[in-house]
Short mmCIF file of C-alpha atoms and ligand atoms in Angstrom, two decimals:
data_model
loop_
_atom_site.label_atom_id
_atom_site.label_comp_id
_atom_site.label_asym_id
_atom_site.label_seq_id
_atom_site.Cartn_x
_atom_site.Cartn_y
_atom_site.Cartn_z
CA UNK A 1 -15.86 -7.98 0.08
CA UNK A 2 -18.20 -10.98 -1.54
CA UNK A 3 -16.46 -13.11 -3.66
CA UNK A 4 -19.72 -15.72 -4.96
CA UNK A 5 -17.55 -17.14 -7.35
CA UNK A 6 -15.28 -20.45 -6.15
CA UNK A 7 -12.28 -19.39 -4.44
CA UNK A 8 -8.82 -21.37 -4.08
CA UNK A 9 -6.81 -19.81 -1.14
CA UNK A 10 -4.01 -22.18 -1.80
CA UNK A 11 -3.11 -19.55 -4.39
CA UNK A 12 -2.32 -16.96 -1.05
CA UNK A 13 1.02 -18.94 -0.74
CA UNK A 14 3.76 -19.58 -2.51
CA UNK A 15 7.75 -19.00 -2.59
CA UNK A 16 7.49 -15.45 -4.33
CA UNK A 17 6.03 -14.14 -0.53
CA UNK A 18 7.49 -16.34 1.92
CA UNK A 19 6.28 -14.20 4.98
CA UNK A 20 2.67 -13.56 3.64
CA UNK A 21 2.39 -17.18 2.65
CA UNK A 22 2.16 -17.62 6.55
CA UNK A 23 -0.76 -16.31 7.23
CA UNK A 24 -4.14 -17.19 7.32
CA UNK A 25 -5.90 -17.25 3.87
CA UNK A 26 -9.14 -17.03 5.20
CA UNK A 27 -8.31 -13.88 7.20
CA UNK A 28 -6.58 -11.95 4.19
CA UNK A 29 -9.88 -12.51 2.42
CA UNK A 30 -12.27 -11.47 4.66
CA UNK A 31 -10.20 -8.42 5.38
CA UNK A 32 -9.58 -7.59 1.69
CA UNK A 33 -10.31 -4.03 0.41
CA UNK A 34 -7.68 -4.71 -2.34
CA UNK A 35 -5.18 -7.26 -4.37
CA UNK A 36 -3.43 -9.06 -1.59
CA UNK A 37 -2.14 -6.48 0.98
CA UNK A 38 0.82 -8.46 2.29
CA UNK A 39 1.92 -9.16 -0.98
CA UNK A 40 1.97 -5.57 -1.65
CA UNK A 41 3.57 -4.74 2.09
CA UNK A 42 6.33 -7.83 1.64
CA UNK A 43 7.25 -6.34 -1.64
CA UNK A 44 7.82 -2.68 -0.34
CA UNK A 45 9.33 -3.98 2.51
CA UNK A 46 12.25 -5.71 0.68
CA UNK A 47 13.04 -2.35 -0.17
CA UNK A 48 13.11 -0.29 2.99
CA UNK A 49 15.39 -0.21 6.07
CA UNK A 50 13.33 -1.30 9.04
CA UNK A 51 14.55 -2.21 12.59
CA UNK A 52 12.68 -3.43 15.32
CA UNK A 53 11.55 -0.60 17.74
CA UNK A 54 10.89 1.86 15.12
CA UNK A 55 7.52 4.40 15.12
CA UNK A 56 5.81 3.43 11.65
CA UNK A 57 2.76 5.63 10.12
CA UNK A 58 0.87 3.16 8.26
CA UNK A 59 -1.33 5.58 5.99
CA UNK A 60 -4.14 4.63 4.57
CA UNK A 61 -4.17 1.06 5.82
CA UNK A 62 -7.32 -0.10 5.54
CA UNK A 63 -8.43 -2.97 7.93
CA UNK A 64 -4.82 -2.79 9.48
CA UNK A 65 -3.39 -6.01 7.53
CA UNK A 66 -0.08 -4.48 6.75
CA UNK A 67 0.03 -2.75 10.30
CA UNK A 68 -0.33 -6.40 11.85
CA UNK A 69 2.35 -7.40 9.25
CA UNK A 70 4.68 -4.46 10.09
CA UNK A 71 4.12 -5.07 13.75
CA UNK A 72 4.90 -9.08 13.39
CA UNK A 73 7.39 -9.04 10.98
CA UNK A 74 9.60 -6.38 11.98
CA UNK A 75 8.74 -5.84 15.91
CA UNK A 76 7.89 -2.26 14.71
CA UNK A 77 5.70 0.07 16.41
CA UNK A 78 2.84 1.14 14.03
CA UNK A 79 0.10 3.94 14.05
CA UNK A 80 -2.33 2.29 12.05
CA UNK A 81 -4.15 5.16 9.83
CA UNK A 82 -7.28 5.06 8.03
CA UNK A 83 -10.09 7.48 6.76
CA UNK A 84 -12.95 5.20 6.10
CA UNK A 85 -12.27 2.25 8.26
CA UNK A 86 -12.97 3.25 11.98
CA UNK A 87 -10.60 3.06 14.28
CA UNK A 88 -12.74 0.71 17.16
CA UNK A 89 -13.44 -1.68 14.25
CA UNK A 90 -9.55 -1.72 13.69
CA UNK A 91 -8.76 -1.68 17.15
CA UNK A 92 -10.59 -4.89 17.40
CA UNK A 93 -8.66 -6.61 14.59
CA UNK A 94 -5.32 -5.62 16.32
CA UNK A 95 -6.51 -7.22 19.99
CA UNK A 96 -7.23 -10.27 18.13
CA UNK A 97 -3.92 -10.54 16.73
CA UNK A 98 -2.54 -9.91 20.36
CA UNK A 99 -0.77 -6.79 18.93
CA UNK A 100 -2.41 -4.01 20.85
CA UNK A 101 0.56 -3.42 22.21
CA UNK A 102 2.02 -1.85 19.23
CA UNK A 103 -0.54 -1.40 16.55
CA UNK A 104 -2.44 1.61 17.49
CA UNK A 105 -5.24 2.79 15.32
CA UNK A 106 -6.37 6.28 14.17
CA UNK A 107 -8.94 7.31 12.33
CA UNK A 108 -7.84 10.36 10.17
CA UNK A 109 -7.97 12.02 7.14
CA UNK A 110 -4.33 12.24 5.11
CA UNK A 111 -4.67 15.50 4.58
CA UNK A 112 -4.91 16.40 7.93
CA UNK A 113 -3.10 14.22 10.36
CA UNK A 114 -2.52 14.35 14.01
CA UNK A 115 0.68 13.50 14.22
CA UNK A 116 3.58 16.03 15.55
CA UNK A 117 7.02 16.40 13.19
CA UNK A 118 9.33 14.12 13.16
CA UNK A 119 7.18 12.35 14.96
CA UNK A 120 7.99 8.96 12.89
CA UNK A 121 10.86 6.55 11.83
CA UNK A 122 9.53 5.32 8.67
CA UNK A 123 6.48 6.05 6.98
CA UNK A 124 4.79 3.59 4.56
CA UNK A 125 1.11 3.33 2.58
CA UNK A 126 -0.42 0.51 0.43
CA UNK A 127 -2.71 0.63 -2.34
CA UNK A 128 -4.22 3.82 -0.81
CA UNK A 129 -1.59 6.83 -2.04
CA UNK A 130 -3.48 7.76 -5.33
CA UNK A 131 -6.38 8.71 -3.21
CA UNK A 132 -4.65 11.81 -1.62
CA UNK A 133 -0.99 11.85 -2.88
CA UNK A 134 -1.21 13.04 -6.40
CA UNK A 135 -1.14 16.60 -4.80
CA UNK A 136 2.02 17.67 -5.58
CA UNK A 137 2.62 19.38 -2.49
CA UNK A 138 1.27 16.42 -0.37
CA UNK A 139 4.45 14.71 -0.03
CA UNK A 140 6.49 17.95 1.12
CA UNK A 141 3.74 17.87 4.17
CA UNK A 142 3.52 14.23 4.82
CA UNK A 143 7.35 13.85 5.67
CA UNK A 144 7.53 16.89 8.23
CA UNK A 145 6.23 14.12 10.15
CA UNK A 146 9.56 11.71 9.06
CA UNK A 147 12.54 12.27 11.24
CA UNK A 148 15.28 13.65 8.93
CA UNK A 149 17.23 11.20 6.28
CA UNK A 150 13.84 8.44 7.40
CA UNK A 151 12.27 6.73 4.51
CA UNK A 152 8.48 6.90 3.02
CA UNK A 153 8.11 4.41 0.99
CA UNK A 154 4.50 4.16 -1.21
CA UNK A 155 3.12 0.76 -3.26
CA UNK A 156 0.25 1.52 -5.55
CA UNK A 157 -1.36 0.12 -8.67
CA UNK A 158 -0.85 2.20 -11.22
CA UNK A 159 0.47 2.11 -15.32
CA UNK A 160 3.43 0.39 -17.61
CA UNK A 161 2.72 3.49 -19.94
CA UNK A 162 0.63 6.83 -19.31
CA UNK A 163 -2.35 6.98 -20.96
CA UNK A 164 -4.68 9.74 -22.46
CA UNK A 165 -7.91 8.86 -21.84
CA UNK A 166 -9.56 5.82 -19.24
CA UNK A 167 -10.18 2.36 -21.49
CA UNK A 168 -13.92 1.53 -21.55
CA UNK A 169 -13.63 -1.29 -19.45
CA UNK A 170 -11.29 0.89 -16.72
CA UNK A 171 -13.62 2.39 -13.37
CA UNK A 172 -13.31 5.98 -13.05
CA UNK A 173 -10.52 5.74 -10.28
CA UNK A 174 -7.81 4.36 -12.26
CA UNK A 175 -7.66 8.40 -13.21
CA UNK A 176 -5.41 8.72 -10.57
CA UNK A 177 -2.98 5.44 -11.60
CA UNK A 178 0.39 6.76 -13.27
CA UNK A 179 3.84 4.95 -14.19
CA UNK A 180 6.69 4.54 -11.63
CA UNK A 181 7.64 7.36 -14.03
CA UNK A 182 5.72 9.56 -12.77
CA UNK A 183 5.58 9.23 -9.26
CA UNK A 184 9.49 9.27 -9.04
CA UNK A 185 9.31 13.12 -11.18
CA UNK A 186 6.28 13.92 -8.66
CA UNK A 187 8.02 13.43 -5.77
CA UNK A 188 11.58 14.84 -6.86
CA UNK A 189 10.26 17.57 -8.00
CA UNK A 190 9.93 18.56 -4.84
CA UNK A 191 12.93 18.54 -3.15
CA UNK A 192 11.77 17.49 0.11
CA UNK A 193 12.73 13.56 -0.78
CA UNK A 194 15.70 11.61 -2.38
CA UNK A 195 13.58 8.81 -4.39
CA UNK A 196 16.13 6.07 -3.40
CA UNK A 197 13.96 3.46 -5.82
CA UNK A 198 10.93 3.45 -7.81
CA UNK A 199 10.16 0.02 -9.48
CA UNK A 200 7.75 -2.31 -10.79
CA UNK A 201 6.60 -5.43 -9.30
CA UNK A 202 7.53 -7.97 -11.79
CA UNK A 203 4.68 -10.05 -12.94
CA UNK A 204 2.56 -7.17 -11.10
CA UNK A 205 -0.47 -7.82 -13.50
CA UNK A 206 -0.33 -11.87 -13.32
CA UNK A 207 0.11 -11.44 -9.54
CA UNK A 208 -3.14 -9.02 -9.73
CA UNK A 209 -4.92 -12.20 -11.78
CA UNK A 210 -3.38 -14.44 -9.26
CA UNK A 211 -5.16 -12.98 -6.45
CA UNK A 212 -8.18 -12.69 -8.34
CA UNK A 213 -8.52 -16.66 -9.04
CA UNK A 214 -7.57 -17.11 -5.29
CA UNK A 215 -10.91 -14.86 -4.01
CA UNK A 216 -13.25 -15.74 -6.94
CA UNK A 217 -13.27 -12.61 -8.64
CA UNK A 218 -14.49 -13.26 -12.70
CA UNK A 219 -15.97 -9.81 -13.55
CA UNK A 220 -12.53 -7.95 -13.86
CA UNK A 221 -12.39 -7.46 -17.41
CA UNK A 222 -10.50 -3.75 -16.46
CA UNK A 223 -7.15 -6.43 -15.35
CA UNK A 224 -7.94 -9.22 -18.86
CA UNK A 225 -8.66 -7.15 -21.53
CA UNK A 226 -6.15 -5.96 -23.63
CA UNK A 227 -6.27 -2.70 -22.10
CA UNK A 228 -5.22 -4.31 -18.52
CA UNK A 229 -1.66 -5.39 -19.90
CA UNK A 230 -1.09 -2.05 -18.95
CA UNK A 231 -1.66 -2.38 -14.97
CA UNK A 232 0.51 -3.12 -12.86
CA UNK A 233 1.75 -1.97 -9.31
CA UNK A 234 4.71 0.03 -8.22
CA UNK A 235 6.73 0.77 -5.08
CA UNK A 236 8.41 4.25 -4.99
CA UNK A 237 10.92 4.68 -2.19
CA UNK A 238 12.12 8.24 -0.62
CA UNK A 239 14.35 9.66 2.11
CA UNK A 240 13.63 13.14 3.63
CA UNK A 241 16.50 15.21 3.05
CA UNK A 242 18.37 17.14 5.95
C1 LIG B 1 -8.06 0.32 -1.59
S1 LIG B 1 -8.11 0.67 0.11
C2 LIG B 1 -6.65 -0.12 0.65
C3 LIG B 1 -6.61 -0.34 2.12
C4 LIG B 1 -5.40 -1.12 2.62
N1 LIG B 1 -4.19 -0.38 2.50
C5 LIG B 1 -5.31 -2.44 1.90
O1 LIG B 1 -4.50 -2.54 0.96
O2 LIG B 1 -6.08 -3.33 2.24
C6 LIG B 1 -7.67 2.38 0.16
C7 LIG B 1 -7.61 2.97 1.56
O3 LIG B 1 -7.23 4.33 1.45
C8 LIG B 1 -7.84 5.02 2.49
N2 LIG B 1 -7.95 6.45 2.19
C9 LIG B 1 -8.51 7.02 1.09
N3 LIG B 1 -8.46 8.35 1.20
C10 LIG B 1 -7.87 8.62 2.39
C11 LIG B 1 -7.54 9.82 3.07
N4 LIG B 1 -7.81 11.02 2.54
N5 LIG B 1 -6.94 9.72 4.28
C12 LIG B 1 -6.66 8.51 4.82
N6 LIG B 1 -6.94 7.34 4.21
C13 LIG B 1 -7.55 7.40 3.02
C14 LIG B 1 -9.22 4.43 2.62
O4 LIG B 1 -9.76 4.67 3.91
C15 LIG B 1 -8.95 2.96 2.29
O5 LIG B 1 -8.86 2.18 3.45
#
């Protein structure tokens, strides 16, 4: 990512994230594909039970961030799993954080993942899920690979209130953002998942605008419009049923 504009990293920390305020601004910039990852990963992790030793898929993660998080934080073995970031370049990031231990990365497409069942303690994703989950039969495939009674648990951006049609100033891919609403029917309807919580992040849009002072970022008139009251992000939680 280039972010011209004048940054202020100082912005990364503060007493809202305690655990992502100690790491290096610098790095969670350069690695940024997204509004602060460990925010994002802190906040769904408040939520989930996670024990040290436990095999995490980390889908859709990107430049690894929250897989070096997981791994840190919690002592948590983590496939790190990504479609357009390759899994060398990932690799790399993990040896630098003297992780490679237990970060392992894969390159792979969600829809068809290399992983056998029940195969994983946990399962998690960050700002990646609308790309591939809004299949309603995606979820009923991606927790064969949970043990039984395991959680998934899913942070996206996404709506306060559905709308019709895209604003003007929205990109095309906010099609796929929805309200915590929505993802909690989507995945019960199922049956394959008890949704345990689905939530907003409070202050999810002035976080969003947060991070976007920190990095520099001025043309995001989708987030300060009127229009971009509406965003915010969401963490839906789930345990595979017996
Ligand atoms: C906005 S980026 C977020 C990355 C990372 N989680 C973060 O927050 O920095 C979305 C990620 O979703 C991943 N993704 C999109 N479609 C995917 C698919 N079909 N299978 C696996 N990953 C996918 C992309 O490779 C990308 O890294």
């Amino acid at each position: 990512m280039e972010h011209p504009q004048q940054t202020n990293p100082s912005l990364l920390s503060f007493d809202r994230f305690p655990r992502s305020s100690t790491y290096d601004p610098a790095w969670i910039i350069e690695n940024a594909m997204g509004p602060n990852v460990l925010w994002l990963t802190e906040f769904l992790c408040e939520a989930m039970d996670l024990r040290s030793g436990m095999r995490v898929l980390d889908l859709g993660c990107g430049k690894a961030l929250s897989s070096i998080f997981l791994a840190r934080e919690f002592g948590l073995q983590v496939w790190a799993t990504d479609l357009w970031i390759p899994a060398t370049e990932n690799a790399r990031r993990v040896r630098e954080a003297q992780l490679d231990d237990c970060v392992f990365p894969i390159h792979a497409d969600a829809r068809a993942l290399p992983f056998a069942e029940e195969f994983f303690d946990a399962i998690v994703s960050i700002d990646a899920f609308e790309y591939f989950g809004t299949d309603v039969h995606f979820i009923s495939s991606l927790v064969r690979l949970l043990k039984p009674n395991c959680q998934v648990g899913v942070v996206n951006a996404g709506l306060k209130r559905e709308v019709e049609r895209l604003p003007d100033e929205w990109p095309d891919d906010f099609c796929a953002f929805h309200t915590v609403a929505w993802w909690r029917r989507h995945w019960e309807i199922t049956r394959c998942v008890e949704v345990e919580l689905a939530d907003d992040l409070p202050q999810g849009r002035e976080l969003w605008l947060r991070w976007h002072a920190a990095i520099g970022v001025t043309d995001d008139a989708y987030l300060t419009s009127p229009a971009g009251e509406n965003l915010t992000f969401h963490r839906i939680v789930g345990r595979r049923k017996r």
